[in-house]
Every structure is written in C-alpha cells, then in structure tokens.
Short mmCIF file of C-alpha atoms and ligand atoms in Angstrom, two decimals:
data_model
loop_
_atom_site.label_atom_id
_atom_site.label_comp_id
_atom_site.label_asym_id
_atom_site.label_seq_id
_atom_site.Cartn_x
_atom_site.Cartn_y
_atom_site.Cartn_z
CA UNK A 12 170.55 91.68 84.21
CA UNK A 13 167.55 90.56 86.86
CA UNK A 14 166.56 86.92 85.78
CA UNK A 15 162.63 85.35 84.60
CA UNK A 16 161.31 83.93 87.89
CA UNK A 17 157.72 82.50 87.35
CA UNK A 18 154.96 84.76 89.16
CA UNK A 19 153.07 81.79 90.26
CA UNK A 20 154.07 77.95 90.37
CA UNK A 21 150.57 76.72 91.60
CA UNK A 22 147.96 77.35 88.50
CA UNK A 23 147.67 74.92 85.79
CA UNK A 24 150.21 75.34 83.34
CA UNK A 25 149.24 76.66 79.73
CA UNK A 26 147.68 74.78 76.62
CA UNK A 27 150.10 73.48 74.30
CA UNK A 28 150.49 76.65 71.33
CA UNK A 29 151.56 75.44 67.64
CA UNK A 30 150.50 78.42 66.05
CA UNK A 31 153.19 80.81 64.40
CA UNK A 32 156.06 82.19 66.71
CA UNK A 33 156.44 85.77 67.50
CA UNK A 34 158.73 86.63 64.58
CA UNK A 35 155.79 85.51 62.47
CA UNK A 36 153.35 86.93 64.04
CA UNK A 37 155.09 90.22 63.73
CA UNK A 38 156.25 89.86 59.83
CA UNK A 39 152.52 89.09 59.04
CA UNK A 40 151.39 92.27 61.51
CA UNK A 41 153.76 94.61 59.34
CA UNK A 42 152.63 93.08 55.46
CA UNK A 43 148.58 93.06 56.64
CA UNK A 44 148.23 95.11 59.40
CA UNK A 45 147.92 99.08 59.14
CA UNK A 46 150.93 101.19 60.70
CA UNK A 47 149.38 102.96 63.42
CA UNK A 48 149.54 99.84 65.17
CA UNK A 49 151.70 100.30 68.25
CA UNK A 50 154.10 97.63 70.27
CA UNK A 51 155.16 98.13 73.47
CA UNK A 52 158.87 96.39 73.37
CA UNK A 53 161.72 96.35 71.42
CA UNK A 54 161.22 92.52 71.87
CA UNK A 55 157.73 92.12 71.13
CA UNK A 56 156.30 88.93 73.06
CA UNK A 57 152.95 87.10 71.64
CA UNK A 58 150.26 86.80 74.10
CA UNK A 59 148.47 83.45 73.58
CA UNK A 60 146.91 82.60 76.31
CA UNK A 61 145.26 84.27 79.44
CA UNK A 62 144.22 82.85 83.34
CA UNK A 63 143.24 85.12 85.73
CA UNK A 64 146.47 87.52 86.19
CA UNK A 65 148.27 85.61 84.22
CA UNK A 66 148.92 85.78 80.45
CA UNK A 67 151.57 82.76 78.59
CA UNK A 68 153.29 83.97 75.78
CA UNK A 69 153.83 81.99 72.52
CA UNK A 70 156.75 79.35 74.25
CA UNK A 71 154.87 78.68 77.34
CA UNK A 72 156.49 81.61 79.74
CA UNK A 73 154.06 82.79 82.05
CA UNK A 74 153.96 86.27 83.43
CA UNK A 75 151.86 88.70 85.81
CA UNK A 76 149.75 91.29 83.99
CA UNK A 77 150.00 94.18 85.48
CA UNK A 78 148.78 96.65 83.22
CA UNK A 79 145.53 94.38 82.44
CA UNK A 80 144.85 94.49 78.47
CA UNK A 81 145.74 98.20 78.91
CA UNK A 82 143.07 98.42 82.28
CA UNK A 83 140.11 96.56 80.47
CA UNK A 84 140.47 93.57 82.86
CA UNK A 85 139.07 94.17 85.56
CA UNK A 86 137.82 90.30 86.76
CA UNK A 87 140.80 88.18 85.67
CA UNK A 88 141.56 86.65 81.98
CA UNK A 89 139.08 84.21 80.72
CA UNK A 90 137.40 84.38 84.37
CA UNK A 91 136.07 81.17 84.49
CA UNK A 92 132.41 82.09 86.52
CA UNK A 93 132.02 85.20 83.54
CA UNK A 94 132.99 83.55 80.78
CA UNK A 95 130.63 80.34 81.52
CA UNK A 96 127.56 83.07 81.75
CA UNK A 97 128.70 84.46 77.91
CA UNK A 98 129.15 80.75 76.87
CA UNK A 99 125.60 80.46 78.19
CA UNK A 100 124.61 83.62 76.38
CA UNK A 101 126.15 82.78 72.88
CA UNK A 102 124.80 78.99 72.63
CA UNK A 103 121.42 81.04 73.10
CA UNK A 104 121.23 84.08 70.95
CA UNK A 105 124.25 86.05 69.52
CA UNK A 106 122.58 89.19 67.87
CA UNK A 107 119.62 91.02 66.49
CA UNK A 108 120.44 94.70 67.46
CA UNK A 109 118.03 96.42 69.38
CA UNK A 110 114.97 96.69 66.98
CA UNK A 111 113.61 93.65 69.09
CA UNK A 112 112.81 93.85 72.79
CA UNK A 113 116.09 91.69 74.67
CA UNK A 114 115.80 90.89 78.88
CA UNK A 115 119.80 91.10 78.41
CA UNK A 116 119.91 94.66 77.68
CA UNK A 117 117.04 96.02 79.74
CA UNK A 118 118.73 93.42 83.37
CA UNK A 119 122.00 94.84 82.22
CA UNK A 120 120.96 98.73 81.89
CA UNK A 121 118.81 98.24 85.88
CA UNK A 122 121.84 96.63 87.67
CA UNK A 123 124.22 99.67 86.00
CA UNK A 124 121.61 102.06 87.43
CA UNK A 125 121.74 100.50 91.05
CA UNK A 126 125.60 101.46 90.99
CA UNK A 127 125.24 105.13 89.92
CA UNK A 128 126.13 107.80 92.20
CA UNK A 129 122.73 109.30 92.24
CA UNK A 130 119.37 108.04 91.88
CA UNK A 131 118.41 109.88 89.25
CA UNK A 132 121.01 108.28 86.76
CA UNK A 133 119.15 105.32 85.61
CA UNK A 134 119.53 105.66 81.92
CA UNK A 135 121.69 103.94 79.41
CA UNK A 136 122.79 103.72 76.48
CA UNK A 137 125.67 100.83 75.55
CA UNK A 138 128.52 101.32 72.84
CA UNK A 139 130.79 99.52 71.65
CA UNK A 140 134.13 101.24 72.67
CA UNK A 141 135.06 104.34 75.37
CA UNK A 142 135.39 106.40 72.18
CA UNK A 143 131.79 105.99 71.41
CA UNK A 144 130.70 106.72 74.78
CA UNK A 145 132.38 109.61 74.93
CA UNK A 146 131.07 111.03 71.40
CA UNK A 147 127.29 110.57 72.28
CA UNK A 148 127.82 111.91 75.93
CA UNK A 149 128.84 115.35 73.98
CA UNK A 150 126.24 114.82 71.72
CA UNK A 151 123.39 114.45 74.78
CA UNK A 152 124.92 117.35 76.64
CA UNK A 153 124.90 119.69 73.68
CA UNK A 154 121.11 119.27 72.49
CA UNK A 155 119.95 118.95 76.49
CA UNK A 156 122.03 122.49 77.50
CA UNK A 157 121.79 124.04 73.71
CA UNK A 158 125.59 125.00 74.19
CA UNK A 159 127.75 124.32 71.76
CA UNK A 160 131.08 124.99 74.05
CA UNK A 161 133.00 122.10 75.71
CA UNK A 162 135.67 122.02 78.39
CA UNK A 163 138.15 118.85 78.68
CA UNK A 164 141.61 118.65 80.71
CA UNK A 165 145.25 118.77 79.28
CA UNK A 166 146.82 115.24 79.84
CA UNK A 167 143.21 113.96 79.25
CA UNK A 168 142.51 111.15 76.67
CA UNK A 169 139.22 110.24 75.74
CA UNK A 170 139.50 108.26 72.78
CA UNK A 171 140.79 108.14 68.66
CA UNK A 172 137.99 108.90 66.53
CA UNK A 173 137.19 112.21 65.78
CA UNK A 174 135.28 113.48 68.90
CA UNK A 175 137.49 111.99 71.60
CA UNK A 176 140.78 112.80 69.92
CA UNK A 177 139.46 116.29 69.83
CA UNK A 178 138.82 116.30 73.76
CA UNK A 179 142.35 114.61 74.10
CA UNK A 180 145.00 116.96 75.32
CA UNK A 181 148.30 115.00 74.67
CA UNK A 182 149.99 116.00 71.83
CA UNK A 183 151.32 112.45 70.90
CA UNK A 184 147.92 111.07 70.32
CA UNK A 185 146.50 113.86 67.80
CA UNK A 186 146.93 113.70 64.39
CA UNK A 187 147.65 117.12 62.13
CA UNK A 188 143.63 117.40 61.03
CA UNK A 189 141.59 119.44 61.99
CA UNK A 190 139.74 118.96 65.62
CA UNK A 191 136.65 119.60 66.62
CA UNK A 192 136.03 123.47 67.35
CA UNK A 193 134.61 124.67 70.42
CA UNK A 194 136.52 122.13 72.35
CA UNK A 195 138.83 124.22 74.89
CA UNK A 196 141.51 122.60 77.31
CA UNK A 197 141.78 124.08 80.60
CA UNK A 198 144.76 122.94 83.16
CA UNK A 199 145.53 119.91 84.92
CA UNK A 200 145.94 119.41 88.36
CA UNK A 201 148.89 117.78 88.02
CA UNK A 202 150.72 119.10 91.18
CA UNK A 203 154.26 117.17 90.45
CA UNK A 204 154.03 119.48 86.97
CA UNK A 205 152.11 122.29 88.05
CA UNK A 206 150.64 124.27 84.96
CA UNK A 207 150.96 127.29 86.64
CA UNK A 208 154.14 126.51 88.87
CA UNK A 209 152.60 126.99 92.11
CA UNK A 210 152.93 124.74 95.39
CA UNK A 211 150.35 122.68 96.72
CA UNK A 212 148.25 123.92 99.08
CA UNK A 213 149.17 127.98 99.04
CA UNK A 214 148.59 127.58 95.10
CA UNK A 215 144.73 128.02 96.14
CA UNK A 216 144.00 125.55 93.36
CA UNK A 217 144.39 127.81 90.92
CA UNK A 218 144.51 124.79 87.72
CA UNK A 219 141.03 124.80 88.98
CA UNK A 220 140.11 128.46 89.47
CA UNK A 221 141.12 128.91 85.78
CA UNK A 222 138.80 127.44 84.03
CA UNK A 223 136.22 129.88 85.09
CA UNK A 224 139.13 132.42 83.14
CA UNK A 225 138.91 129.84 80.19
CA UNK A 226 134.59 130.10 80.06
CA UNK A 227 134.69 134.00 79.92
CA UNK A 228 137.41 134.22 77.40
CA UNK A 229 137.14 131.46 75.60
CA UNK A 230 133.89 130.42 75.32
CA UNK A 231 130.31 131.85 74.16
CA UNK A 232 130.09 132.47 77.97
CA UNK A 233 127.93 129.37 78.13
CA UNK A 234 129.26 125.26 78.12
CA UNK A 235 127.40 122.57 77.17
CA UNK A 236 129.83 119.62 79.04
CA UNK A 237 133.44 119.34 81.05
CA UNK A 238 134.54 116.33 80.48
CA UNK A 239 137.76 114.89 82.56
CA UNK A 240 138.84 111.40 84.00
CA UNK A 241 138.80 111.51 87.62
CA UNK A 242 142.55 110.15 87.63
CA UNK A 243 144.16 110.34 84.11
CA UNK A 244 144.98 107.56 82.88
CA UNK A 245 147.05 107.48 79.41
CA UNK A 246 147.87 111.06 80.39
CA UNK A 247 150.60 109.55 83.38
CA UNK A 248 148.24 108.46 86.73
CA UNK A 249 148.11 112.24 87.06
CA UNK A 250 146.24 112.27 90.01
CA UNK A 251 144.28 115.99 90.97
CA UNK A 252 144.27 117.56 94.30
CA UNK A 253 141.47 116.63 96.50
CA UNK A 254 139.64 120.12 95.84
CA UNK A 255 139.97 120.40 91.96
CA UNK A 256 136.71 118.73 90.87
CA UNK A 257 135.04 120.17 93.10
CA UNK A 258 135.98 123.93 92.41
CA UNK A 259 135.45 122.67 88.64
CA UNK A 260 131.97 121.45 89.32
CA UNK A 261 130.53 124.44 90.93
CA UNK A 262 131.77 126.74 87.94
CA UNK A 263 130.82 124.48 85.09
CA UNK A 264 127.27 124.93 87.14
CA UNK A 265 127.45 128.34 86.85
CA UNK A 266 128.40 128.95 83.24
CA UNK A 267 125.77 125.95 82.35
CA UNK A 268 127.15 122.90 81.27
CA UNK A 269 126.90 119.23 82.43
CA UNK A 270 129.98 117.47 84.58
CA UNK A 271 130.89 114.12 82.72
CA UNK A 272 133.06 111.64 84.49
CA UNK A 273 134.97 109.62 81.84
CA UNK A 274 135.50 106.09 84.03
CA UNK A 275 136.36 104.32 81.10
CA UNK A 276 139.68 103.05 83.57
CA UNK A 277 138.45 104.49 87.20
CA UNK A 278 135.65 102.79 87.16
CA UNK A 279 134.21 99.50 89.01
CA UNK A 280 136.11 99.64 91.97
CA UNK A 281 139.49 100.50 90.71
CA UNK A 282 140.62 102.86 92.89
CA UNK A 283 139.52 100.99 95.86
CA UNK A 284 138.26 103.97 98.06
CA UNK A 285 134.89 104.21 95.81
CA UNK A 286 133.09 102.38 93.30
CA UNK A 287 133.74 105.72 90.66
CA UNK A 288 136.60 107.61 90.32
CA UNK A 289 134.65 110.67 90.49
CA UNK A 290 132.83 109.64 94.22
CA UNK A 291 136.90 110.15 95.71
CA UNK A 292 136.10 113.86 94.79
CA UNK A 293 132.74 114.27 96.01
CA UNK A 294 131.19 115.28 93.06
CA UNK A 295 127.67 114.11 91.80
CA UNK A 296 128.09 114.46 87.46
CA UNK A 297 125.78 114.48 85.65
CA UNK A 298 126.55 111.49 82.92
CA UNK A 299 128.88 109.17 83.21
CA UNK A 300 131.01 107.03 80.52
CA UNK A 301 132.26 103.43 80.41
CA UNK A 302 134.45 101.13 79.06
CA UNK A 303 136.90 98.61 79.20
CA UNK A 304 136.38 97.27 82.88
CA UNK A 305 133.05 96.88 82.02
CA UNK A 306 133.37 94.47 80.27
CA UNK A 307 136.72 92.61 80.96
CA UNK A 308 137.49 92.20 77.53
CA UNK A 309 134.42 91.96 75.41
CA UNK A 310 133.56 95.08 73.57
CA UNK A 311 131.63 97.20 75.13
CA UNK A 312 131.06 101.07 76.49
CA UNK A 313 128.24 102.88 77.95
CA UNK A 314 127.16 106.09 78.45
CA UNK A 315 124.53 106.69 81.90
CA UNK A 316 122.98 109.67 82.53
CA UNK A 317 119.53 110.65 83.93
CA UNK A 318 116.44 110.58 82.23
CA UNK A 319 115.72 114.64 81.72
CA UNK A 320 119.52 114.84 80.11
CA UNK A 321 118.95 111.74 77.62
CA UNK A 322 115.26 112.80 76.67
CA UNK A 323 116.31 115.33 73.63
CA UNK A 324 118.53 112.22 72.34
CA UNK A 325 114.98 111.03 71.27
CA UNK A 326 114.22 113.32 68.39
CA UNK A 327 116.50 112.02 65.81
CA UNK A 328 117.16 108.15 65.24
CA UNK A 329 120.52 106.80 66.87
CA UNK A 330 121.63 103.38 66.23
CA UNK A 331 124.49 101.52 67.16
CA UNK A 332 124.37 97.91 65.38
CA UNK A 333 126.56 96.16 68.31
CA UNK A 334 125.26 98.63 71.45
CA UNK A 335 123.71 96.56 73.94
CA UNK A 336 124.29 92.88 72.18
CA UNK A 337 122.99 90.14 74.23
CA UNK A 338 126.60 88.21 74.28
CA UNK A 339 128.46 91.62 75.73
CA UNK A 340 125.36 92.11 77.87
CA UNK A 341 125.81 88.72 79.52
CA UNK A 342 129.59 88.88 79.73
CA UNK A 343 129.10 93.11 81.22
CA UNK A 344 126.38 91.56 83.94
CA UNK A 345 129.25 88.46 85.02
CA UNK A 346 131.68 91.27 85.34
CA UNK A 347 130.06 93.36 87.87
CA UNK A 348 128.65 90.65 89.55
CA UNK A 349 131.82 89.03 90.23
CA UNK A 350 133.48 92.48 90.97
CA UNK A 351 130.35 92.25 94.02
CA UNK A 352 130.87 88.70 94.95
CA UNK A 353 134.77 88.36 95.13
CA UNK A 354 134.89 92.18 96.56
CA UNK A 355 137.24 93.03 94.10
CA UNK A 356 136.82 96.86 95.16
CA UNK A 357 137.53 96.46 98.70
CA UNK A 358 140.49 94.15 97.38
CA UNK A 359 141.86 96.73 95.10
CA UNK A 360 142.09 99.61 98.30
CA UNK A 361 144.02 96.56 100.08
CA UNK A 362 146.60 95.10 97.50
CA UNK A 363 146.82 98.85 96.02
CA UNK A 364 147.51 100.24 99.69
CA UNK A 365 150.69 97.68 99.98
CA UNK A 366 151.66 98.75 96.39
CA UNK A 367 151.64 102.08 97.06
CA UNK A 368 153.94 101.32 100.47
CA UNK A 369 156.37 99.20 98.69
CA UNK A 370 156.15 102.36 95.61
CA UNK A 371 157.57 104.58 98.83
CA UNK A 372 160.18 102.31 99.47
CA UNK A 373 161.63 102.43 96.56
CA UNK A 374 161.44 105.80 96.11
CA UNK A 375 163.01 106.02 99.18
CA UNK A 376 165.79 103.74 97.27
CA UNK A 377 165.88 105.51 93.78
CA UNK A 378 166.77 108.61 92.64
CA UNK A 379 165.05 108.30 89.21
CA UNK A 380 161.74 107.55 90.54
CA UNK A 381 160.19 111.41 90.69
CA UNK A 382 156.96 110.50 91.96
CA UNK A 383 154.83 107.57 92.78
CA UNK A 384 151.34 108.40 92.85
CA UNK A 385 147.08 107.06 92.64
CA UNK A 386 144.66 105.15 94.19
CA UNK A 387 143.68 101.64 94.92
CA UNK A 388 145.03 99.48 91.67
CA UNK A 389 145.25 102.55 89.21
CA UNK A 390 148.96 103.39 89.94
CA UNK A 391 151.39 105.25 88.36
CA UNK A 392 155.58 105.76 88.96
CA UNK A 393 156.87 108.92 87.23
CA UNK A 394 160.66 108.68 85.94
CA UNK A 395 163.00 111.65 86.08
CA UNK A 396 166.50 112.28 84.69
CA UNK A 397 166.73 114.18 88.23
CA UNK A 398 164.62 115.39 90.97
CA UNK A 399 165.94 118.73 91.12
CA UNK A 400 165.07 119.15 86.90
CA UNK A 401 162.13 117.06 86.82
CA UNK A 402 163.19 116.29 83.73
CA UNK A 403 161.77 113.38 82.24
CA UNK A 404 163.09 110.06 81.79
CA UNK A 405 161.37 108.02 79.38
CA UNK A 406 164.28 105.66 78.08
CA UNK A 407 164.61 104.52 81.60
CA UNK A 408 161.54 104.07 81.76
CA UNK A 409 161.57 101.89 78.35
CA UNK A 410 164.29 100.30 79.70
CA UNK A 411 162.14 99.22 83.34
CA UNK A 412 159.61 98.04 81.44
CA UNK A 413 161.57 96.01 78.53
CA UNK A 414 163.30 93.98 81.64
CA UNK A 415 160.44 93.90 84.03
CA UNK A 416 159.18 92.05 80.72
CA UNK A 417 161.81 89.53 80.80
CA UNK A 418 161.40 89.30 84.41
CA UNK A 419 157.88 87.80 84.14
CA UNK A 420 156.07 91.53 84.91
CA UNK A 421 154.08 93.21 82.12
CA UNK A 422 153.44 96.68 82.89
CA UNK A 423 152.28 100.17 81.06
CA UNK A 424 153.38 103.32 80.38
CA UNK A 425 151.86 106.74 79.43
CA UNK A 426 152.30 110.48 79.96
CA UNK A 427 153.24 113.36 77.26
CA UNK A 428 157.05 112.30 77.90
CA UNK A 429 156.30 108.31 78.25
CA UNK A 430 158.06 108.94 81.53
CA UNK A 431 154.97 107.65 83.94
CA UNK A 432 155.05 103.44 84.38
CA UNK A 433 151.10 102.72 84.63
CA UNK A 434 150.66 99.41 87.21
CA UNK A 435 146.96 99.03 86.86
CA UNK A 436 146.28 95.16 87.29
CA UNK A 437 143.02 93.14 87.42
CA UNK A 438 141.20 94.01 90.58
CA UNK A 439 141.36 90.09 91.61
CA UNK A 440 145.53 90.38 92.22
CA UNK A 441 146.65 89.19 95.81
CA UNK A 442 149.40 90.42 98.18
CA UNK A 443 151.35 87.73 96.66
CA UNK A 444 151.07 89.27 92.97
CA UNK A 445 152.12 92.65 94.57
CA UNK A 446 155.21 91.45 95.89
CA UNK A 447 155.83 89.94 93.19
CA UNK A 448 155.71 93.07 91.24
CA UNK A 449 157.78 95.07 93.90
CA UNK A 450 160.90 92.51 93.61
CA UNK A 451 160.77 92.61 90.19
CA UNK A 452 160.97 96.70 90.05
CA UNK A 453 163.64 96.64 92.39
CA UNK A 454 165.76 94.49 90.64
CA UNK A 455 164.93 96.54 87.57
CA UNK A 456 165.61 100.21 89.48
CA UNK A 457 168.92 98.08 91.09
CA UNK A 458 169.85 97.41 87.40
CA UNK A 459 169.33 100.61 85.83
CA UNK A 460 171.35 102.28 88.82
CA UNK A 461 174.13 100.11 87.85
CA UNK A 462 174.49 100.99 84.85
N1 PMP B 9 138.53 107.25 77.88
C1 PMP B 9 139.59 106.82 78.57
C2 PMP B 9 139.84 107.40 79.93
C3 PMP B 9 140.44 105.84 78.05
O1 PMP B 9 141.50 105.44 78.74
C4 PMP B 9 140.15 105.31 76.77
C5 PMP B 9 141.04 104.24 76.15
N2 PMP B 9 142.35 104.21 76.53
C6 PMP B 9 139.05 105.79 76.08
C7 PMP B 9 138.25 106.74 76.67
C8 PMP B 9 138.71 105.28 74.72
O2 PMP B 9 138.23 104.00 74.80
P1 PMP B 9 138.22 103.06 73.49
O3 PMP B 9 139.65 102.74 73.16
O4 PMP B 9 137.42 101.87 73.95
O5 PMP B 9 137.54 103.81 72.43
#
C-alpha cells in the first residue's frame, strides 16, 4: 500500500482540534442528519480546518485538495487577503435584503459585467446556489422568447431542486417524480462514448447536428433556452469537440431560443485558456450562470444576462431573501479580484498544462486509465475495465481515490458509471502541488496493477 507523505512541510501547521473525532461526527450525521447525504470514502475523514490548498483533518493530517470543496474554491481555503475584506464586510453590515439601496451589490454586479463575454451582458441578478441560477435563467428565457421548450445535454447536471434536476441528464442524480415537461435532452459530445458511435472527425459532429432532429420532433418547433456546461463537470470532465457549441448555437438561433452557459465550475479562469468555459468554443450566449467559484465558499450564484433578455423579469415581483447580501458580495468581489491580482487564470493553463503531461504519462503506464481529458485545472481521468470494452471501472476508481486519500491527495469523482476521477483544484496550486498529485496517482495506478 503507497504510504501518507505530507504535501507541504513549509506552511504553518494546523490549530489544535478538540472537537468530536470522526466516528462521532459520523454517528451524530446518521441520528440528525437526513439520508441523502452522501460521503465520499469508505473511511470518511473530518475536514476541520482549511489553508490555501490545504485542508487538516480532525488528528492534524494535512492533505492537498484537489477536488476544491467539490470546484467551489477557486482562491485557496480561508484566503487570507478575501477573507479579511468579508471580515471587513460583516463587522459593518450583515443583511437587509435588497429592499434598501447597498454599494456592495450594485460594485459587485459592474465588476461581473466588465468580465462578460459581450458588452451587452451587464445585468445581474445574485442567488444563493447554482441551482437557483439555473431556475431563474429558464424562467428569463421563457417569458423574453415566449417558448415554453428547453434543450439541455445528457451527462449535464445543473442542480437538485426541481428545475435543475429536470435539466440534469444523469440518471443517478434524478429522483422517480415527475420532471419538468418540455425539457428535452439532446446528445453529448462525448467522443470517448460517442452517442451515436461515430469517430471523431469523419463523424461530421453529428451529437451536434442532432439537436436540430430533436427541435423538429420534439419540440413545438420553437425553444425558449439550451442550456449545457461548456465542459461537464459531475457528468465525467466530458469534454466536447471543438465544433459542437458552435453547430449548437447557430441552430438554437434558428429555432429561437437563448444559448445559456452554465459556468457554475468553468468559470473564472478555470480552464486556463479563457476566463469562461464557453469563450474556448467561440460562442457569444446569451445569459450566463454562476456559482461556486464565485464565491470560494460563501454562498452565492448569479445569473448575467443583457438588459433586453432580463427586462420581462420585471413584471412580476422576484425576491430572493439572501441574493446579493452585502457579506457574500464582499467575499464574491475579493474572489475575483484576487483571481486578477495573483493571475490565477494564466496559472491554471500552466499547472493544468503539466497535469495534463504527467496525465499522458501515465496513461502511457496504465492500462486502466481509458482516457485523460480537459482544460486548464478542470481535469478529468476516465477508468476502464479495458480499453478494447471501454467498459467502466468505477471500483478502481473507488479504490484510487480511497488510497490517494490516505496518501495525503483528496480528489473527485463523477460520471454515469463513477468511472471519471475529477482533479479540479484551487486555481492558486503550484507545479509543486501538481507533482505532488502525479506521485501520488502513480503509486496508486502502481498499486492497483499489483493487485
Ligand atoms: N451547475 C453545475 C455545472 C454544477 O456543477 C452544480 C453543482 N455541482 C450546479 C449547477 C448546482 O449548484 P448548487 O449545488 O450550488 O445548486
């Protein structure tokens, strides 16, 4: 079995923890807390304390976090330069909702706008959550086109309340109720699976070139939104080919609807070549949603779009108690400043590009590694019982990430078959970090070979 070896020797060490022990924790989380409350190892660990890239569990062991509170970390843990401007924020006013005019809200919503793709998507309005987001998108893209029909992507997750886990297109993550109608799924462009068993490039996109088959036959004839992640992220790192969005965009133009670019985990920088996922694919949407990243790990979504789209959102009241609170405010205008001042996106295209190498190395090495794929720090490693089947492999992959775990490496997983590790750290990891997480895998993949 690979050993623990510390990720980093030269931080401060942790703050003494008395609180309860994991086994505690975990007997109280089963008596108060509800079921559908997931764990990702057999050996469940309890997070106490966070610096940076680095999280301590309950006995002091420090590890690297490379899967980033599940990708909502985008600055570091308890960044010290954000978390002094919140500090700031809640010694000065906590909450009032939006009733009252805020400078928070209104600096927050203009600095969002300056990022935006286009010029003409300057409005905003904040959530709590990615779910939220993506609910009132919908809901603006219906009134604005007066088309009830929406398109969303198999593999895609958009969140768990009723909207979102209606657009969501992995089986694992709906429950037996009914979904939303009038939601339709059209195919991935997930080349290593392909929906229609083509090859990449003589396939002509076709994943793409379907949905136009999925409007006319499906549909009134007439969307109101697509909705898709540029680079899926609980669906497995499924990562399109270069022309999919782009075929996509100029049909959902035809047939009516508005483009929206979930970036709830491809946003800020993450994928190192752009600032948004959806820029790596040329396309211009039309709204986009947030989460997560935003706010590195206060609560907090938004939804941006451009003023003609939003303007119809005006003729019914909309409230959301939480949306745009001064405290998440403060803490979302830290995060993107930092992202700016420690060029965290130009540092995610480096440290990602020497992930990815080391990713082809050992794929070079091991046979159960199917595919390593993404961009920048939004990485994925897809496990297979064997390359000729394709068949997936999700106990190894349990098994890589239960010793990475007691290696001192916290990663993800995701995909319909919980086959695809997800390594999607905070942006500020350095080439140090990455090596770090490369030995580690090996040592795992050596392991797993061995046995
Ligand atoms: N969209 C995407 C792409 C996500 O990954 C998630 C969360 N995993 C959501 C939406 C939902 O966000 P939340 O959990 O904040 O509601």
């Amino acid at each position: 079995m690979p050993e623990y070896r510390k990720p980093n020797n030269n931080v401060a060490p942790p703050a003494p923890y008395n609180g309860p022990s994991a086994q505690e924790i975990l007997a109280m989380r089963r008596e108060f807390l509800m079921p559908n409350h997931i764990l990702y190892y057999k050996k469940p660990i309890a997070i106490v304390q966070g610096d940076m890239q680095y999280l301590y569990d309950s006995e002091g062991r420090q590890y690297l976090d490379a899967i980033a509170g599940v990708v909502s970390i985008s600055v570091g843990h308890c960044n010290p330069r954000v978390i002094a401007k919140t500090i700031e924020q809640i010694k000065l006013l906590q909450h009032t909702t939006t009733i009252y005019l805020n400078p928070m809200i209104v600096q927050f919503a203009k600095m969002l706008a300056e990022k935006m793709p286009s010029p003409d998507m300057k409005q905003t309005f904040f959530t709590n959550s990615g779910s939220e987001a993506n609910d009132l998108a919908l809901l603006a893209a219906t009134l604005y086109t007066g088309n009830l029909d929406i398109l969303a992507v198999r593999s895609g997750y958009h969140g768990g309340s009723r909207v979102p886990m209606s657009l969501t297109a992995v089986s694992t993550w709906r429950y037996p109720v009914p979904a939303l109608p009038n939601i339709h799924h059209v195919l991935h462009g997930y080349c290593y699976r392909c929906p229609v068993k083509l090859t990449y490039p003589s396939c002509g996109i076709a994943c793409a070139r379907d949905v136009e088959n999925v409007i006319l036959h499906s549909t009134t004839g007439k969307i109101a939104a697509f909705i898709a992640e540029p680079i899926q992220g609980v669906g497995g790192v499924v990562t399109p080919p270069p022309e999919y969005f782009k075929i996509i965009f100029d049909i959902v133009k035809k047939y009516g609807g508005l483009f929206v670019s979930d970036e709830v985990q491809t946003g800020f920088g993450r994928t190192g070549s752009a600032y948004w996922g959806i820029e790596n694919w040329e396309v211009i949407p039309d709204i986009i949603t947030m989460a997560k990243g935003i706010g590195n790990g206060v609560p907090l979504g938004a939804v941006t779009s451009t003023p003609e789209i939003a303007a119809p959102l005006d003729q019914k009241i909309f409230f959301n108690t939480f949306g745009g609170n001064p405290v998440s405010m403060a803490q979302g205008m830290a995060t993107l400043q930092e992202i700016d001042d420690q060029k965290l996106q130009e540092n995610s295209a480096r440290v990602g590009a020497r992930l990815t190498e080391g990713f082809q190395r050992l794929y070079r090495k091991y046979e159960v590694i199917g595919e390593a794929r993404g961009m920048g720090l939004m990485l994925g490693i897809e496990l297979v019982k064997s390359r000729e089947s394709r068949e997936p492999a999700p106990d190894a992959t349990a098994d890589i990430m239960e010793m990475a775990k007691d290696c001192g490496l916290l990663i993800g997983k995701g995909g319909l078959f919980g086959n695809v590790i997800r390594i999607k750290p905070p942006m500020c990891i350095t080439s140090d970090d990455a090596d770090f997480i490369l030995d580690v895998l090996d040592d795992c993949f050596q392991e797993l070979s061995d046995h």
